Coordinates of C-alpha atoms in Angstrom, one line a residue:
X1 CA 18.1 43.3 -6.7
X2 CA 15.8 42.7 -9.6
X3 CA 18.6 41.0 -11.5
X4 CA 19.4 38.8 -8.5
X5 CA 15.6 37.9 -8.1
X6 CA 15.4 36.9 -11.9
X7 CA 18.6 34.9 -11.6
X8 CA 17.3 33.0 -8.5
X9 CA 14.0 32.4 -10.3
X10 CA 15.9 30.9 -13.3
X11 CA 17.8 28.6 -11.0
X12 CA 14.5 27.4 -9.4
X13 CA 12.9 26.8 -12.8
X14 CA 16.0 24.9 -14.0
X15 CA 15.9 22.8 -10.8
X16 CA 12.3 22.0 -11.3
X17 CA 12.9 21.0 -15.0
X18 CA 15.7 18.8 -13.9
X19 CA 13.5 17.0 -11.4
X20 CA 10.9 16.3 -14.1
X21 CA 13.3 15.5 -16.9
X22 CA 13.3 11.7 -16.2
X23 CA 11.1 10.3 -19.0
X24 CA 10.3 7.3 -16.8
X25 CA 8.3 9.5 -14.5
X26 CA 6.1 10.5 -17.4
X27 CA 5.9 7.0 -18.7
X28 CA 4.7 5.8 -15.2
X29 CA 2.0 8.4 -15.2
X30 CA 1.0 7.6 -18.7
X31 CA 0.5 4.1 -17.6
X32 CA -2.0 5.3 -15.0
X33 CA 0.3 5.3 -11.9
X34 CA -0.3 8.2 -9.4
X35 CA 1.0 9.4 -6.1
X36 CA -0.9 8.9 -2.8
X37 CA -3.0 11.7 -1.4
X38 CA -1.2 13.7 1.3
X39 CA -4.2 14.6 3.4
X40 CA -7.9 13.8 4.1
X41 CA -9.1 16.4 1.6
X42 CA -7.0 14.8 -1.1
X43 CA -8.4 11.4 -0.1
X44 CA -11.9 12.8 -0.6
X45 CA -10.9 14.0 -4.0
X46 CA -9.6 10.5 -5.0
X47 CA -12.8 8.8 -3.7
X48 CA -14.9 11.3 -5.6
X49 CA -13.0 10.6 -8.7
X50 CA -13.6 6.8 -8.2
X51 CA -17.2 7.3 -7.4
X52 CA -16.9 6.0 -3.9
X53 CA -19.2 7.5 -1.3
X54 CA -17.8 8.2 2.2
X55 CA -19.2 10.0 5.2
X56 CA -17.6 13.4 6.2
X57 CA -14.2 12.6 7.9
X58 CA -13.5 14.0 11.3
X59 CA -10.6 13.3 13.7
X60 CA -13.1 12.4 16.5
X61 CA -14.6 9.7 14.3
X62 CA -11.1 8.3 13.5
X63 CA -10.2 8.3 17.2
X64 CA -13.4 6.4 18.1
X65 CA -12.8 4.1 15.1
X66 CA -9.3 3.3 16.4
X67 CA -10.7 2.0 19.6
X68 CA -13.2 -0.1 17.8
X69 CA -10.5 -1.4 15.4
X70 CA -8.7 -2.8 18.4
X71 CA -11.9 -3.8 20.3
X72 CA -12.0 -7.6 20.8
X73 CA -15.4 -7.5 22.4
X74 CA -16.8 -6.8 19.0
X75 CA -16.2 -10.5 18.5
X76 CA -18.4 -13.2 20.1
X77 CA -15.4 -14.7 21.8
X78 CA -14.2 -11.4 23.1
X79 CA -10.6 -12.1 21.7
X80 CA -10.7 -11.2 18.1
X81 CA -10.6 -7.6 16.7
X82 CA -10.1 -6.1 13.3
X83 CA -6.4 -6.0 14.1
X84 CA -6.3 -9.8 14.4
X85 CA -6.5 -10.3 10.7
X86 CA -5.3 -6.9 9.6
X87 CA -2.4 -6.4 12.0
X88 CA -0.9 -3.0 11.7
X89 CA 2.4 -4.3 12.8
X90 CA 2.5 -6.9 10.0
X91 CA 1.8 -4.8 6.9
X92 CA -1.9 -4.7 7.7
X93 CA -2.3 -8.5 7.3
X94 CA -2.0 -11.6 9.4
X95 CA 0.9 -13.3 7.7
X96 CA -1.0 -16.6 7.1
X97 CA -2.5 -18.2 3.9
X98 CA -6.1 -18.2 5.0
X99 CA -7.8 -16.1 7.7
X100 CA -8.5 -17.8 11.0
X101 CA -11.5 -16.7 13.0
X102 CA -14.1 -17.7 15.7
X103 CA -13.4 -21.1 17.2
X104 CA -10.2 -21.4 15.3
X105 CA -12.2 -21.6 12.1
X106 CA -10.2 -21.3 8.9
X107 CA -11.9 -19.2 6.2
X108 CA -14.2 -21.7 4.3
X109 CA -13.1 -20.4 1.0
X110 CA -9.4 -20.4 2.0
X111 CA -9.1 -16.7 1.4
X112 CA -6.2 -14.6 2.4
X113 CA -6.6 -11.4 4.5
X114 CA -5.8 -8.3 2.3
X115 CA -3.9 -5.4 3.8
X116 CA -5.8 -2.6 5.5
X117 CA -3.2 0.0 4.7
X118 CA -4.3 2.3 1.9
X119 CA -7.5 0.1 1.6
X120 CA -9.6 3.2 1.5
X121 CA -8.2 3.9 -1.9
X122 CA -9.5 0.6 -3.4
X123 CA -12.5 1.0 -5.8
X124 CA -13.8 -2.3 -4.5
X125 CA -13.6 -4.2 -1.2
X126 CA -13.4 -7.9 -0.6
X127 CA -11.9 -10.3 -3.1
X128 CA -15.1 -10.6 -4.9
X129 CA -15.7 -6.8 -4.8
X130 CA -19.1 -7.1 -3.0
X131 CA -18.6 -4.0 -1.0
X132 CA -18.0 -0.5 -2.4
X133 CA -16.9 1.2 0.7
X134 CA -14.8 0.5 3.9
X135 CA -17.9 1.0 6.1
X136 CA -19.7 -1.7 4.2
X137 CA -16.6 -3.9 4.4
X138 CA -16.2 -3.4 8.2
X139 CA -19.7 -4.9 8.8
X140 CA -18.9 -8.2 7.0
X141 CA -16.2 -9.7 9.3
X142 CA -17.9 -8.7 12.5
X143 CA -21.1 -10.6 11.5
X144 CA -19.5 -13.5 9.6
X145 CA -19.5 -16.7 11.6
X146 CA -16.0 -17.9 10.6
X147 CA -14.6 -14.5 11.6
X148 CA -15.9 -12.5 14.5
X149 CA -19.3 -14.2 14.7
X150 CA -21.2 -11.2 16.2
X151 CA -24.6 -10.4 14.9
X152 CA -25.2 -6.7 14.4
X153 CA -27.7 -6.6 17.3
X154 CA -25.2 -8.1 19.7
X155 CA -22.4 -5.8 18.5
X156 CA -24.5 -2.8 19.2
X157 CA -25.5 -4.3 22.6
X158 CA -21.9 -4.8 23.5
X159 CA -20.7 -1.3 22.6
X160 CA -23.9 0.4 24.1
X161 CA -23.1 -1.4 27.5
X162 CA -20.0 0.8 27.9
X163 CA -20.8 4.3 29.1
X164 CA -17.6 5.7 27.6
X165 CA -18.5 4.6 24.1
X166 CA -22.1 5.8 24.5
X167 CA -20.9 9.3 25.3
X168 CA -18.5 9.3 22.4
X169 CA -21.1 8.1 19.9
X170 CA -23.5 10.8 21.2
X171 CA -21.0 13.6 20.7
X172 CA -20.1 12.4 17.2
X173 CA -23.4 11.0 15.8
X174 CA -26.0 12.9 17.9
X175 CA -29.2 11.3 18.8
X176 CA -28.5 8.2 16.6
X177 CA -25.8 7.2 19.1
X178 CA -24.6 3.7 19.0
X179 CA -25.9 1.8 15.8
X180 CA -24.3 -0.9 13.7
X181 CA -23.9 1.6 10.8
X182 CA -22.1 4.2 13.1
X183 CA -19.8 1.4 14.5
X184 CA -18.8 0.5 10.9
X185 CA -18.5 4.3 9.9
X186 CA -16.2 5.1 12.8
X187 CA -13.9 2.1 12.0
X188 CA -13.8 3.2 8.3
X189 CA -12.9 6.7 9.3
X190 CA -9.9 5.4 11.3
X191 CA -8.9 3.0 8.4
X192 CA -8.8 5.9 5.9
X193 CA -6.0 7.4 7.9
X194 CA -3.8 4.4 7.2
X195 CA -2.0 5.9 4.3
X196 CA 1.6 5.0 3.7
X197 CA 3.6 7.3 1.4
X198 CA 6.7 5.9 0.0
X199 CA 9.7 7.0 -2.0
X200 CA 7.9 6.1 -5.1
X201 CA 5.4 8.8 -4.5
X202 CA 8.2 11.3 -4.3
X203 CA 9.5 9.9 -7.6
X204 CA 6.1 10.4 -9.3
X205 CA 6.0 14.0 -8.0
X206 CA 9.3 14.7 -9.8
X207 CA 12.1 13.7 -7.6
X208 CA 14.3 11.5 -10.0
X209 CA 16.6 10.7 -7.1
X210 CA 13.9 9.2 -4.9
X211 CA 14.4 5.8 -6.5
X212 CA 17.7 4.1 -7.0
X213 CA 19.0 3.2 -10.5
X214 CA 18.1 -0.4 -9.8
X215 CA 14.6 0.4 -8.7
X216 CA 14.0 2.6 -11.8
X217 CA 15.2 -0.3 -14.0
X218 CA 12.6 -2.5 -12.2
X219 CA 9.9 0.0 -12.8
X220 CA 10.8 0.1 -16.4
X221 CA 10.5 -3.8 -16.6
X222 CA 7.2 -3.5 -14.6
X223 CA 5.8 -1.1 -17.3
X224 CA 7.4 -3.0 -20.3
X225 CA 5.8 -6.3 -19.3
X226 CA 2.4 -4.8 -18.9
X227 CA 1.9 -5.2 -15.1
X228 CA 0.4 -1.7 -15.0
X229 CA -2.6 -2.9 -17.1
X230 CA -4.2 -4.2 -13.8
X231 CA -2.0 -2.7 -11.1
X232 CA -2.5 1.0 -11.8
X233 CA -4.1 4.0 -10.2
X234 CA -3.1 5.6 -7.0
X235 CA -3.1 2.1 -5.2
X236 CA -1.5 0.1 -8.0
X237 CA -4.5 -2.1 -7.7
X238 CA -7.8 -2.2 -6.0
X239 CA -10.1 -2.6 -9.0
X240 CA -12.0 -5.5 -10.3
X241 CA -10.2 -7.4 -13.1
X242 CA -10.6 -10.7 -15.0
X243 CA -8.4 -13.5 -13.5
X244 CA -6.6 -16.3 -15.3
X245 CA -6.7 -14.3 -18.5
X246 CA -3.9 -16.1 -20.3
X247 CA -3.3 -19.3 -18.3
X248 CA -4.6 -21.3 -15.2
X249 CA -3.3 -20.3 -11.9
X250 CA -1.4 -23.4 -10.6
X251 CA -3.0 -23.2 -7.2
X252 CA -6.6 -22.6 -8.4
X253 CA -8.0 -25.7 -6.7
X254 CA -6.9 -24.4 -3.3
X255 CA -10.2 -23.3 -1.9
X256 CA -13.4 -22.8 -4.0
X257 CA -13.1 -19.0 -4.7
X258 CA -13.9 -18.2 -8.4
X259 CA -14.3 -14.4 -8.1
X260 CA -17.7 -12.5 -8.5
X261 CA -20.5 -13.8 -10.8
X262 CA -18.6 -12.7 -13.8
X263 CA -15.3 -14.3 -12.6
X264 CA -13.7 -10.9 -11.8
X265 CA -11.3 -10.6 -8.8
X266 CA -10.2 -7.6 -7.0
X267 CA -6.6 -6.7 -7.9
X268 CA -4.6 -6.4 -4.7
X269 CA -2.7 -3.2 -4.1
X270 CA 1.0 -3.5 -4.6
X271 CA 1.8 -1.0 -1.9
X272 CA 3.8 -2.5 0.9
X273 CA 3.6 -5.8 -1.1
X274 CA 7.0 -6.9 0.2
X275 CA 5.5 -7.0 3.8
X276 CA 2.2 -8.8 2.8
X277 CA 3.2 -12.4 2.0
X278 CA 1.7 -14.9 1.3
X279 CA 0.3 -13.8 -2.1
X280 CA -2.9 -14.3 -4.2
X281 CA -6.4 -14.7 -3.0
X282 CA -5.7 -18.1 -1.5
X283 CA -2.3 -17.2 0.0
X284 CA -0.5 -20.1 -1.8
X285 CA 2.7 -18.4 -2.9
X286 CA 5.1 -17.0 -0.3
X287 CA 7.8 -15.7 -2.5
X288 CA 7.4 -12.3 -4.1
X289 CA 9.5 -13.3 -7.1
X290 CA 7.5 -16.5 -7.6
X291 CA 4.3 -14.4 -7.5
X292 CA 5.6 -12.1 -10.1
X293 CA 6.4 -15.0 -12.5
X294 CA 3.1 -16.6 -11.8
X295 CA 1.3 -13.4 -12.7
X296 CA 3.2 -13.2 -15.9
X297 CA 2.0 -16.6 -16.9
X298 CA -1.6 -16.4 -15.6
X299 CA -2.4 -12.9 -16.6
X300 CA -0.1 -11.7 -19.3
X301 CA 0.7 -15.0 -21.1
X302 CA 4.4 -14.4 -21.0
X303 CA 7.4 -15.9 -19.3
X304 CA 9.1 -13.6 -16.8
X305 CA 12.6 -14.8 -16.2
X306 CA 14.1 -15.0 -12.7
X307 CA 16.4 -12.0 -13.5
X308 CA 13.3 -9.9 -14.7
X309 CA 11.3 -10.9 -11.6
X310 CA 14.1 -9.8 -9.4
X311 CA 14.2 -6.4 -11.1
X312 CA 10.5 -6.0 -10.7
X313 CA 10.7 -7.1 -7.1
X314 CA 13.4 -4.5 -6.5
X315 CA 11.0 -1.8 -7.8
X316 CA 8.1 -3.2 -5.7
X317 CA 10.2 -3.0 -2.5
X318 CA 10.2 0.8 -3.1
X319 CA 6.5 0.8 -2.5
X320 CA 7.0 0.0 1.1
X321 CA 5.8 3.2 2.8
X322 CA 6.0 5.1 5.9
X323 CA 3.3 3.8 8.4
X324 CA 1.4 6.3 10.5
X325 CA 2.1 6.1 14.2
X326 CA -0.8 4.3 15.9
X327 CA -0.8 4.1 19.7
X328 CA -2.7 1.3 21.1
X329 CA -5.8 2.7 22.8
X330 CA -7.0 2.1 26.3
X331 CA -10.4 0.5 26.0
X332 CA -13.4 1.1 28.3
X333 CA -13.9 -1.4 31.2
X334 CA -16.7 -3.9 30.8
X335 CA -19.8 -3.4 32.9
X336 CA -22.5 -5.7 34.4
X337 CA -24.5 -5.1 31.3
X338 CA -21.8 -6.2 28.9
X339 CA -22.7 -9.5 27.2
X340 CA -20.3 -12.2 28.3
X341 CA -18.0 -13.7 25.7
X342 CA -18.9 -17.0 24.1
X343 CA -16.2 -19.4 23.1

């Protein structure tokens, strides 16, 4: 029995060594790439490492936040919700170049809507990084006139007019109840559940067979070209980086966005990137291969051939992850006290 046990142990160790024998896995890790967290405790650990503060997660907060995420009455018109621009069925985006909001208003800076999937793992929120947490980010679109156009006071008035919401907020937030901060906090708690593990994560964890030969070849090109200099970490992006480092972006004049005060721009996550066209902050490029070649010129100062771009794109498609099942919630019925929509 003892010999059998030792033999089995040796087989398990050998299998483990085989899984981790691929030098590309170590190379990816050495370049700062990391697998997604598997649960909320691991999410907390990643956030702590990034220095991002977040309120304690609870399932009750997330369930309330899910309702609010789909709640169109948080907009002045009563027809726009968070899901309008960050559609969970469209890769967490809206599939158009520039976001469209209240009264069919195009984003005044011609900014593209980033994906909400895995957004909790971004070190910065918004293209100019002006928010450090999802809760702070959630407030912006609600109040912004070209987006949902609802001042904080009106947002609270709308939600507080619905008894079902009032009861939920009291159970979760106690005497504070419905406040604008708590509305944003609940939405953020739902959004932090939108993690999309992919085959690439299994690869990083040691399963060499999780990626095809072509995908591994694409990853090698991705690393060799220096793409991981900006697209790194658990989200392959999400940090503030200098833009137009080596050349001028050919659509730089579309919109007036120039980054933050130092010209820094949030590097978008590459997770699910095959589903989130169009690309760049102003949504000017629709082809993933074209976006890869443009990044080579603008950021790295190199020419990426069509063949190389296709190899990288093949790898990037492996980052398309499994989406969590989200059942559209039934929302409370409006009351006589609910402010009427304004078109």
